[in-house]
Amino acid sequence: MIRHATAADLDAVAALHAEARATYYRGHLPEEEYAGAEETARSRAGWDAAIGRGAVLVAERDGAVAGIAAHRTADGVAHLTQLHVAPAHWRHGVGTALHTACADAWRAAGLRTARLEVFEHNTRARAFYAARGWRPDPERPRSGDHLVLRLTLGTETE
């Protein structure tokens, strides 16, 4: 089930985010940068604000948070700012369901383009996005150690 996150989800969302980030940053960044106390507090505050704006979707499996996605719109472009799946739920359709829910919402809002940034060493995520049509953004292909990807959103009639 995909639904909007509520304040009651904050602990589960923050924990899933921390677990997911550790899987792709470990060995590439110092642990303090993705799991230190300061970063954990910053991340939690960001998730709290995003949930308050209604910008977070939750995928539930058996009553537990299995995946999360956050998105926003700026200048007529959708931005997928976060998409994480608990490692125990990898390859079970959770990420696909979240991605589809985001893309459907963007299309319903009349948006034609979406962007995201993915850590260059996160090969699992890069393959996931490529399989869903995301391509390097020709206007800005990199942002530091992240690749910038773009998705052209068609309509169901195209």
Tab-separated table of N, CA and C in Angstrom:
chain	number	residue	atom	x	y	z
A	1	MET	N	0.838	-1.176	0.000
A	1	MET	CA	0.000	0.000	0.000
A	1	MET	C	0.890	1.248	0.000
A	2	ILE	N	0.569	2.186	-0.858
A	2	ILE	CA	1.269	3.478	-0.907
A	2	ILE	C	0.323	4.522	-0.327
A	3	ARG	N	0.843	5.338	0.578
A	3	ARG	CA	0.036	6.392	1.193
A	3	ARG	C	0.948	7.562	1.551
A	4	HIS	N	0.339	8.697	1.891
A	4	HIS	CA	1.118	9.840	2.362
A	4	HIS	C	1.576	9.575	3.794
A	5	ALA	N	2.801	9.962	4.084
A	5	ALA	CA	3.336	9.809	5.433
A	5	ALA	C	2.635	10.776	6.380
A	6	THR	N	2.554	10.371	7.629
A	6	THR	CA	2.008	11.225	8.686
A	6	THR	C	3.088	11.425	9.744
A	7	ALA	N	2.823	12.332	10.671
A	7	ALA	CA	3.775	12.592	11.751
A	7	ALA	C	4.086	11.312	12.525
A	8	ALA	N	3.135	10.407	12.614
A	8	ALA	CA	3.349	9.148	13.334
A	8	ALA	C	4.382	8.260	12.645
A	9	ASP	N	4.680	8.525	11.372
A	9	ASP	CA	5.654	7.737	10.612
A	9	ASP	C	7.085	8.238	10.763
A	10	LEU	N	7.293	9.383	11.391
A	10	LEU	CA	8.610	10.022	11.386
A	10	LEU	C	9.728	9.102	11.865
A	11	ASP	N	9.548	8.409	12.965
A	11	ASP	CA	10.614	7.540	13.465
A	11	ASP	C	10.970	6.457	12.452
A	12	ALA	N	9.958	5.813	11.884
A	12	ALA	CA	10.196	4.736	10.915
A	12	ALA	C	10.836	5.277	9.643
A	13	VAL	N	10.390	6.442	9.191
A	13	VAL	CA	10.952	7.055	7.983
A	13	VAL	C	12.418	7.410	8.207
A	14	ALA	N	12.722	8.054	9.324
A	14	ALA	CA	14.104	8.450	9.612
A	14	ALA	C	15.009	7.221	9.754
A	15	ALA	N	14.512	6.170	10.393
A	15	ALA	CA	15.311	4.951	10.561
A	15	ALA	C	15.566	4.266	9.222
A	16	LEU	N	14.540	4.183	8.376
A	16	LEU	CA	14.717	3.560	7.063
A	16	LEU	C	15.708	4.356	6.230
A	17	HIS	N	15.597	5.663	6.279
A	17	HIS	CA	16.521	6.519	5.536
A	17	HIS	C	17.959	6.281	5.993
A	18	ALA	N	18.174	6.221	7.290
A	18	ALA	CA	19.530	5.991	7.820
A	18	ALA	C	20.058	4.626	7.388
A	19	GLU	N	19.214	3.606	7.437
A	19	GLU	CA	19.635	2.259	7.038
A	19	GLU	C	19.979	2.206	5.552
A	20	ALA	N	19.135	2.805	4.743
A	20	ALA	CA	19.368	2.787	3.297
A	20	ALA	C	20.642	3.553	2.938
A	21	ARG	N	20.824	4.730	3.503
A	21	ARG	CA	22.017	5.528	3.195
A	21	ARG	C	23.296	4.800	3.561
A	22	ALA	N	23.268	4.098	4.682
A	22	ALA	CA	24.459	3.358	5.102
A	22	ALA	C	24.842	2.303	4.071
A	23	THR	N	23.856	1.720	3.378
A	23	THR	CA	24.171	0.671	2.404
A	23	THR	C	24.935	1.200	1.205
A	24	TYR	N	24.697	2.443	0.814
A	24	TYR	CA	25.412	2.927	-0.373
A	24	TYR	C	26.532	3.916	-0.079
A	25	TYR	N	26.538	4.547	1.092
A	25	TYR	CA	27.631	5.457	1.421
A	25	TYR	C	28.799	4.752	2.117
A	26	ARG	N	28.507	3.644	2.803
A	26	ARG	CA	29.563	2.939	3.546
A	26	ARG	C	30.704	2.573	2.592
A	27	GLY	N	31.903	2.900	2.995
A	27	GLY	CA	33.078	2.609	2.184
A	27	GLY	C	33.409	3.706	1.186
A	28	HIS	N	32.497	4.671	1.037
A	28	HIS	CA	32.727	5.762	0.086
A	28	HIS	C	32.847	7.119	0.778
A	29	LEU	N	32.173	7.268	1.908
A	29	LEU	CA	32.210	8.514	2.668
A	29	LEU	C	32.527	8.192	4.124
A	30	PRO	N	33.127	9.127	4.843
A	30	PRO	CA	33.312	8.910	6.274
A	30	PRO	C	31.943	8.734	6.953
A	31	GLU	N	31.857	7.804	7.891
A	31	GLU	CA	30.576	7.495	8.536
A	31	GLU	C	29.923	8.727	9.155
A	32	GLU	N	30.710	9.630	9.677
A	32	GLU	CA	30.175	10.846	10.296
A	32	GLU	C	29.317	11.649	9.302
A	33	GLU	N	29.645	11.578	8.011
A	33	GLU	CA	28.925	12.348	7.001
A	33	GLU	C	27.533	11.800	6.695
A	34	TYR	N	27.285	10.526	6.988
A	34	TYR	CA	25.957	9.983	6.692
A	34	TYR	C	25.265	9.369	7.906
A	35	ALA	N	26.004	9.153	9.006
A	35	ALA	CA	25.394	8.511	10.167
A	35	ALA	C	25.806	9.156	11.490
A	36	GLY	N	26.499	10.262	11.442
A	36	GLY	CA	26.896	10.946	12.673
A	36	GLY	C	25.700	11.618	13.329
A	37	ALA	N	25.848	11.979	14.576
A	37	ALA	CA	24.750	12.575	15.340
A	37	ALA	C	24.212	13.848	14.686
A	38	GLU	N	25.110	14.696	14.220
A	38	GLU	CA	24.679	15.949	13.586
A	38	GLU	C	23.905	15.674	12.298
A	39	GLU	N	24.414	14.767	11.480
A	39	GLU	CA	23.737	14.427	10.227
A	39	GLU	C	22.397	13.743	10.492
A	40	THR	N	22.347	12.885	11.488
A	40	THR	CA	21.095	12.204	11.832
A	40	THR	C	20.038	13.218	12.265
A	41	ALA	N	20.421	14.196	13.067
A	41	ALA	CA	19.489	15.239	13.506
A	41	ALA	C	19.028	16.089	12.326
A	42	ARG	N	19.956	16.452	11.443
A	42	ARG	CA	19.603	17.244	10.257
A	42	ARG	C	18.627	16.482	9.368
A	43	SER	N	18.915	15.208	9.170
A	43	SER	CA	18.070	14.364	8.333
A	43	SER	C	16.669	14.233	8.921
A	44	ARG	N	16.595	13.976	10.210
A	44	ARG	CA	15.294	13.831	10.871
A	44	ARG	C	14.476	15.116	10.744
A	45	ALA	N	15.121	16.260	10.936
A	45	ALA	CA	14.415	17.539	10.806
A	45	ALA	C	13.904	17.733	9.377
A	46	GLY	N	14.708	17.334	8.406
A	46	GLY	CA	14.286	17.437	7.010
A	46	GLY	C	13.091	16.558	6.703
A	47	TRP	N	13.113	15.334	7.209
A	47	TRP	CA	11.975	14.431	7.003
A	47	TRP	C	10.729	14.957	7.707
A	48	ASP	N	10.892	15.510	8.894
A	48	ASP	CA	9.755	16.063	9.629
A	48	ASP	C	9.103	17.188	8.818
A	49	ALA	N	9.919	18.065	8.269
A	49	ALA	CA	9.395	19.170	7.460
A	49	ALA	C	8.723	18.657	6.189
A	50	ALA	N	9.337	17.689	5.529
A	50	ALA	CA	8.771	17.154	4.287
A	50	ALA	C	7.440	16.446	4.553
A	51	ILE	N	7.365	15.709	5.646
A	51	ILE	CA	6.102	15.053	6.003
A	51	ILE	C	5.041	16.112	6.265
A	52	GLY	N	5.413	17.181	6.953
A	52	GLY	CA	4.479	18.274	7.227
A	52	GLY	C	3.951	18.944	5.973
A	53	ARG	N	4.758	18.966	4.914
A	53	ARG	CA	4.336	19.557	3.632
A	53	ARG	C	3.517	18.577	2.791
A	54	GLY	N	3.409	17.337	3.236
A	54	GLY	CA	2.698	16.322	2.452
A	54	GLY	C	3.504	15.824	1.278
A	55	ALA	N	4.834	15.914	1.377
A	55	ALA	CA	5.716	15.584	0.256
A	55	ALA	C	6.341	14.205	0.362
A	56	VAL	N	5.874	13.365	1.283
A	56	VAL	CA	6.482	12.049	1.498
A	56	VAL	C	5.441	10.952	1.310
A	57	LEU	N	5.804	9.981	0.501
A	57	LEU	CA	4.985	8.788	0.338
A	57	LEU	C	5.634	7.635	1.086
A	58	VAL	N	4.806	6.757	1.616
A	58	VAL	CA	5.264	5.590	2.348
A	58	VAL	C	4.704	4.353	1.666
A	59	ALA	N	5.543	3.351	1.505
A	59	ALA	CA	5.083	2.036	1.059
A	59	ALA	C	5.023	1.157	2.299
A	60	GLU	N	3.870	0.594	2.542
A	60	GLU	CA	3.685	-0.284	3.698
A	60	GLU	C	3.584	-1.720	3.251
A	61	ARG	N	4.236	-2.601	3.988
A	61	ARG	CA	4.123	-4.044	3.784
A	61	ARG	C	3.902	-4.668	5.150
A	62	ASP	N	2.850	-5.414	5.282
A	62	ASP	CA	2.528	-6.086	6.553
A	62	ASP	C	2.536	-5.111	7.725
A	63	GLY	N	2.004	-3.907	7.496
A	63	GLY	CA	1.876	-2.916	8.551
A	63	GLY	C	3.141	-2.164	8.908
A	64	ALA	N	4.229	-2.402	8.207
A	64	ALA	CA	5.496	-1.725	8.498
A	64	ALA	C	5.930	-0.884	7.298
A	65	VAL	N	6.688	0.174	7.566
A	65	VAL	CA	7.217	1.020	6.498
A	65	VAL	C	8.321	0.246	5.784
A	66	ALA	N	8.111	-0.012	4.497
A	66	ALA	CA	9.075	-0.772	3.695
A	66	ALA	C	9.833	0.118	2.723
A	67	GLY	N	9.289	1.288	2.431
A	67	GLY	CA	9.932	2.200	1.502
A	67	GLY	C	9.380	3.602	1.666
A	68	ILE	N	10.153	4.574	1.205
A	68	ILE	CA	9.761	5.979	1.311
A	68	ILE	C	10.204	6.725	0.058
A	69	ALA	N	9.440	7.737	-0.279
A	69	ALA	CA	9.818	8.611	-1.395
A	69	ALA	C	9.398	10.029	-1.038
A	70	ALA	N	10.242	10.975	-1.376
A	70	ALA	CA	9.926	12.389	-1.178
A	70	ALA	C	10.127	13.102	-2.503
A	71	HIS	N	9.227	14.036	-2.783
A	71	HIS	CA	9.361	14.805	-4.023
A	71	HIS	C	8.799	16.198	-3.826
A	72	ARG	N	9.212	17.067	-4.714
A	72	ARG	CA	8.738	18.453	-4.703
A	72	ARG	C	8.713	18.950	-6.133
A	73	THR	N	8.103	20.090	-6.329
A	73	THR	CA	8.073	20.719	-7.642
A	73	THR	C	8.702	22.100	-7.530
A	74	ALA	N	9.554	22.423	-8.488
A	74	ALA	CA	10.172	23.747	-8.541
A	74	ALA	C	10.293	24.150	-10.001
A	75	ASP	N	9.829	25.335	-10.314
A	75	ASP	CA	9.923	25.880	-11.671
A	75	ASP	C	9.337	24.931	-12.716
A	76	GLY	N	8.231	24.285	-12.387
A	76	GLY	CA	7.551	23.411	-13.338
A	76	GLY	C	8.221	22.067	-13.563
A	77	VAL	N	9.198	21.714	-12.718
A	77	VAL	CA	9.909	20.439	-12.833
A	77	VAL	C	9.726	19.660	-11.531
A	78	ALA	N	9.406	18.383	-11.664
A	78	ALA	CA	9.319	17.513	-10.499
A	78	ALA	C	10.724	17.129	-10.072
A	79	HIS	N	10.943	17.049	-8.772
A	79	HIS	CA	12.238	16.635	-8.235
A	79	HIS	C	12.003	15.472	-7.279
A	80	LEU	N	12.536	14.319	-7.627
A	80	LEU	CA	12.501	13.169	-6.739
A	80	LEU	C	13.697	13.343	-5.810
A	81	THR	N	13.430	13.778	-4.595
A	81	THR	CA	14.520	14.115	-3.681
A	81	THR	C	15.004	12.920	-2.873
A	82	GLN	N	14.149	11.939	-2.675
A	82	GLN	CA	14.524	10.740	-1.930
A	82	GLN	C	13.677	9.574	-2.423
A	83	LEU	N	14.270	8.406	-2.538
A	83	LEU	CA	13.532	7.159	-2.740
A	83	LEU	C	14.389	6.063	-2.120
A	84	HIS	N	13.880	5.487	-1.048
A	84	HIS	CA	14.630	4.473	-0.319
A	84	HIS	C	13.727	3.291	-0.007
A	85	VAL	N	14.291	2.110	-0.099
A	85	VAL	CA	13.591	0.883	0.252
A	85	VAL	C	14.432	0.161	1.297
A	86	ALA	N	13.762	-0.334	2.324
A	86	ALA	CA	14.475	-1.113	3.345
A	86	ALA	C	15.132	-2.308	2.663
A	87	PRO	N	16.404	-2.559	2.939
A	87	PRO	CA	17.099	-3.670	2.278
A	87	PRO	C	16.353	-5.003	2.347
A	88	ALA	N	15.613	-5.258	3.409
A	88	ALA	CA	14.848	-6.516	3.510
A	88	ALA	C	13.754	-6.604	2.452
A	89	HIS	N	13.413	-5.464	1.834
A	89	HIS	CA	12.344	-5.432	0.831
A	89	HIS	C	12.857	-5.166	-0.581
A	90	TRP	N	14.193	-5.179	-0.760
A	90	TRP	CA	14.738	-4.986	-2.101
A	90	TRP	C	14.230	-6.084	-3.019
A	91	ARG	N	13.970	-5.688	-4.250
A	91	ARG	CA	13.580	-6.604	-5.331
A	91	ARG	C	12.228	-7.282	-5.084
A	92	HIS	N	11.351	-6.565	-4.347
A	92	HIS	CA	9.999	-7.055	-4.112
A	92	HIS	C	8.941	-6.089	-4.642
A	93	GLY	N	9.340	-5.133	-5.466
A	93	GLY	CA	8.390	-4.217	-6.091
A	93	GLY	C	8.082	-2.955	-5.307
A	94	VAL	N	8.690	-2.788	-4.155
A	94	VAL	CA	8.411	-1.612	-3.324
A	94	VAL	C	8.894	-0.339	-4.011
A	95	GLY	N	10.127	-0.339	-4.488
A	95	GLY	CA	10.664	0.835	-5.175
A	95	GLY	C	9.882	1.158	-6.435
A	96	THR	N	9.513	0.134	-7.168
A	96	THR	CA	8.721	0.347	-8.387
A	96	THR	C	7.381	0.976	-8.053
A	97	ALA	N	6.721	0.484	-7.009
A	97	ALA	CA	5.429	1.035	-6.616
A	97	ALA	C	5.552	2.505	-6.205
A	98	LEU	N	6.590	2.838	-5.447
A	98	LEU	CA	6.807	4.233	-5.059
A	98	LEU	C	7.113	5.104	-6.268
A	99	HIS	N	7.977	4.618	-7.144
A	99	HIS	CA	8.326	5.378	-8.347
A	99	HIS	C	7.085	5.629	-9.195
A	100	THR	N	6.278	4.623	-9.377
A	100	THR	CA	5.053	4.757	-10.175
A	100	THR	C	4.105	5.771	-9.541
A	101	ALA	N	3.948	5.723	-8.225
A	101	ALA	CA	3.068	6.668	-7.541
A	101	ALA	C	3.552	8.104	-7.733
A	102	CYS	N	4.863	8.319	-7.649
A	102	CYS	CA	5.410	9.657	-7.874
A	102	CYS	C	5.163	10.103	-9.312
A	103	ALA	N	5.515	9.255	-10.266
A	103	ALA	CA	5.349	9.619	-11.680
A	103	ALA	C	3.883	9.889	-12.007
A	104	ASP	N	2.985	9.096	-11.463
A	104	ASP	CA	1.554	9.322	-11.699
A	104	ASP	C	1.117	10.681	-11.136
A	105	ALA	N	1.612	11.034	-9.957
A	105	ALA	CA	1.272	12.328	-9.359
A	105	ALA	C	1.821	13.477	-10.190
A	106	TRP	N	3.039	13.309	-10.703
A	106	TRP	CA	3.625	14.363	-11.538
A	106	TRP	C	2.823	14.550	-12.819
A	107	ARG	N	2.460	13.452	-13.449
A	107	ARG	CA	1.656	13.546	-14.679
A	107	ARG	C	0.306	14.193	-14.393
A	108	ALA	N	-0.329	13.789	-13.303
A	108	ALA	CA	-1.637	14.355	-12.937
A	108	ALA	C	-1.538	15.857	-12.701
A	109	ALA	N	-0.377	16.313	-12.242
A	109	ALA	CA	-0.149	17.745	-12.020
A	109	ALA	C	0.244	18.471	-13.301
A	110	GLY	N	0.336	17.739	-14.413
A	110	GLY	CA	0.686	18.345	-15.693
A	110	GLY	C	2.170	18.563	-15.902
A	111	LEU	N	2.989	17.942	-15.089
A	111	LEU	CA	4.437	18.110	-15.232
A	111	LEU	C	4.958	17.214	-16.349
A	112	ARG	N	5.954	17.678	-17.053
A	112	ARG	CA	6.503	16.946	-18.201
A	112	ARG	C	7.917	16.433	-17.971
A	113	THR	N	8.584	16.965	-16.933
A	113	THR	CA	9.973	16.603	-16.685
A	113	THR	C	10.192	16.387	-15.191
A	114	ALA	N	11.033	15.403	-14.871
A	114	ALA	CA	11.434	15.166	-13.488
A	114	ALA	C	12.955	15.062	-13.435
A	115	ARG	N	13.511	15.417	-12.292
A	115	ARG	CA	14.954	15.341	-12.083
A	115	ARG	C	15.233	14.672	-10.747
A	116	LEU	N	16.423	14.112	-10.643
A	116	LEU	CA	16.901	13.554	-9.385
A	116	LEU	C	18.407	13.554	-9.389
A	117	GLU	N	18.984	13.374	-8.205
A	117	GLU	CA	20.422	13.199	-8.062
A	117	GLU	C	20.650	11.855	-7.396
A	118	VAL	N	21.601	11.083	-7.915
A	118	VAL	CA	21.921	9.762	-7.372
A	118	VAL	C	23.430	9.689	-7.132
A	119	PHE	N	23.805	9.162	-5.966
A	119	PHE	CA	25.215	9.016	-5.610
A	119	PHE	C	25.896	8.172	-6.682
A	120	GLU	N	27.003	8.657	-7.231
A	120	GLU	CA	27.636	7.996	-8.366
A	120	GLU	C	28.026	6.549	-8.091
A	121	HIS	N	28.324	6.194	-6.854
A	121	HIS	CA	28.720	4.819	-6.517
A	121	HIS	C	27.531	3.912	-6.205
A	122	ASN	N	26.329	4.455	-6.215
A	122	ASN	CA	25.138	3.657	-5.900
A	122	ASN	C	24.653	2.975	-7.183
A	123	THR	N	25.343	1.923	-7.562
A	123	THR	CA	25.041	1.243	-8.831
A	123	THR	C	23.652	0.603	-8.829
A	124	ARG	N	23.187	0.149	-7.684
A	124	ARG	CA	21.844	-0.437	-7.600
A	124	ARG	C	20.785	0.606	-7.985
A	125	ALA	N	20.887	1.788	-7.396
A	125	ALA	CA	19.922	2.847	-7.695
A	125	ALA	C	20.058	3.322	-9.141
A	126	ARG	N	21.285	3.450	-9.610
A	126	ARG	CA	21.475	3.900	-10.989
A	126	ARG	C	20.818	2.938	-11.972
A	127	ALA	N	20.942	1.636	-11.742
A	127	ALA	CA	20.309	0.646	-12.618
A	127	ALA	C	18.792	0.724	-12.503
A	128	PHE	N	18.288	0.910	-11.298
A	128	PHE	CA	16.838	1.039	-11.076
A	128	PHE	C	16.290	2.205	-11.893
A	129	TYR	N	16.928	3.370	-11.790
A	129	TYR	CA	16.441	4.549	-12.507
A	129	TYR	C	16.586	4.399	-14.020
A	130	ALA	N	17.682	3.851	-14.475
A	130	ALA	CA	17.871	3.650	-15.921
A	130	ALA	C	16.778	2.754	-16.489
A	131	ALA	N	16.401	1.725	-15.753
A	131	ALA	CA	15.352	0.808	-16.220
A	131	ALA	C	13.997	1.495	-16.308
A	132	ARG	N	13.842	2.638	-15.646
A	132	ARG	CA	12.579	3.374	-15.665
A	132	ARG	C	12.638	4.610	-16.554
A	133	GLY	N	13.690	4.702	-17.357
A	133	GLY	CA	13.761	5.763	-18.353
A	133	GLY	C	14.541	7.002	-17.965
A	134	TRP	N	15.134	7.040	-16.794
A	134	TRP	CA	15.928	8.193	-16.384
A	134	TRP	C	17.240	8.209	-17.164
A	135	ARG	N	17.624	9.376	-17.635
A	135	ARG	CA	18.852	9.549	-18.413
A	135	ARG	C	19.648	10.725	-17.851
A	136	PRO	N	20.955	10.782	-18.145
A	136	PRO	CA	21.750	11.928	-17.673
A	136	PRO	C	21.136	13.244	-18.136
A	137	ASP	N	21.099	14.203	-17.238
A	137	ASP	CA	20.554	15.522	-17.559
A	137	ASP	C	21.574	16.247	-18.429
A	138	PRO	N	21.246	16.551	-19.681
A	138	PRO	CA	22.232	17.184	-20.564
A	138	PRO	C	22.613	18.594	-20.119
A	139	GLU	N	21.751	19.250	-19.363
A	139	GLU	CA	22.054	20.612	-18.916
A	139	GLU	C	22.986	20.637	-17.710
A	140	ARG	N	22.907	19.608	-16.890
A	140	ARG	CA	23.723	19.564	-15.661
A	140	ARG	C	23.896	18.095	-15.273
A	141	PRO	N	24.856	17.404	-15.856
A	141	PRO	CA	24.989	15.967	-15.637
A	141	PRO	C	25.536	15.563	-14.267
A	142	ARG	N	26.150	16.503	-13.526
A	142	ARG	CA	26.733	16.161	-12.219
A	142	ARG	C	26.462	17.268	-11.209
A	143	SER	N	26.431	16.836	-9.952
A	143	SER	CA	26.392	17.763	-8.828
A	143	SER	C	27.294	17.159	-7.756
A	144	GLY	N	28.548	17.566	-7.750
A	144	GLY	CA	29.508	16.976	-6.827
A	144	GLY	C	29.697	15.492	-7.106
A	145	ASP	N	29.478	14.653	-6.088
A	145	ASP	CA	29.636	13.210	-6.260
A	145	ASP	C	28.318	12.511	-6.613
A	146	HIS	N	27.371	13.296	-7.112
A	146	HIS	CA	26.086	12.756	-7.549
A	146	HIS	C	25.894	13.002	-9.046
A	147	LEU	N	25.234	12.065	-9.692
A	147	LEU	CA	24.838	12.221	-11.086
A	147	LEU	C	23.438	12.819	-11.105
A	148	VAL	N	23.185	13.712	-12.033
A	148	VAL	CA	21.867	14.311	-12.175
A	148	VAL	C	21.176	13.621	-13.345
A	149	LEU	N	20.003	13.088	-13.072
A	149	LEU	CA	19.234	12.368	-14.084
A	149	LEU	C	17.929	13.088	-14.364
A	150	ARG	N	17.424	12.876	-15.575
A	150	ARG	CA	16.171	13.508	-16.005
A	150	ARG	C	15.251	12.437	-16.574
A	151	LEU	N	13.973	12.603	-16.306
A	151	LEU	CA	12.942	11.724	-16.841
A	151	LEU	C	11.928	12.567	-17.581
A	152	THR	N	11.652	12.205	-18.818
A	152	THR	CA	10.594	12.860	-19.578
A	152	THR	C	9.311	12.102	-19.282
A	153	LEU	N	8.327	12.838	-18.809
A	153	LEU	CA	7.055	12.234	-18.410
A	153	LEU	C	6.082	12.295	-19.577
A	154	GLY	N	5.671	11.162	-20.052
A	154	GLY	CA	4.635	11.113	-21.079
A	154	GLY	C	3.278	11.073	-20.403
A	155	THR	N	2.272	11.069	-21.194
A	155	THR	CA	0.921	10.906	-20.648
A	155	THR	C	0.454	9.507	-20.997
A	156	GLU	N	-0.604	9.086	-20.375
A	156	GLU	CA	-1.102	7.736	-20.617
A	156	GLU	C	-1.595	7.563	-22.045
A	157	THR	N	-1.887	8.669	-22.747
A	157	THR	CA	-2.357	8.568	-24.122
A	157	THR	C	-1.212	8.564	-25.124
A	158	GLU	N	-0.001	8.845	-24.659
A	158	GLU	CA	1.145	8.868	-25.588
A	158	GLU	C	1.684	7.463	-25.792
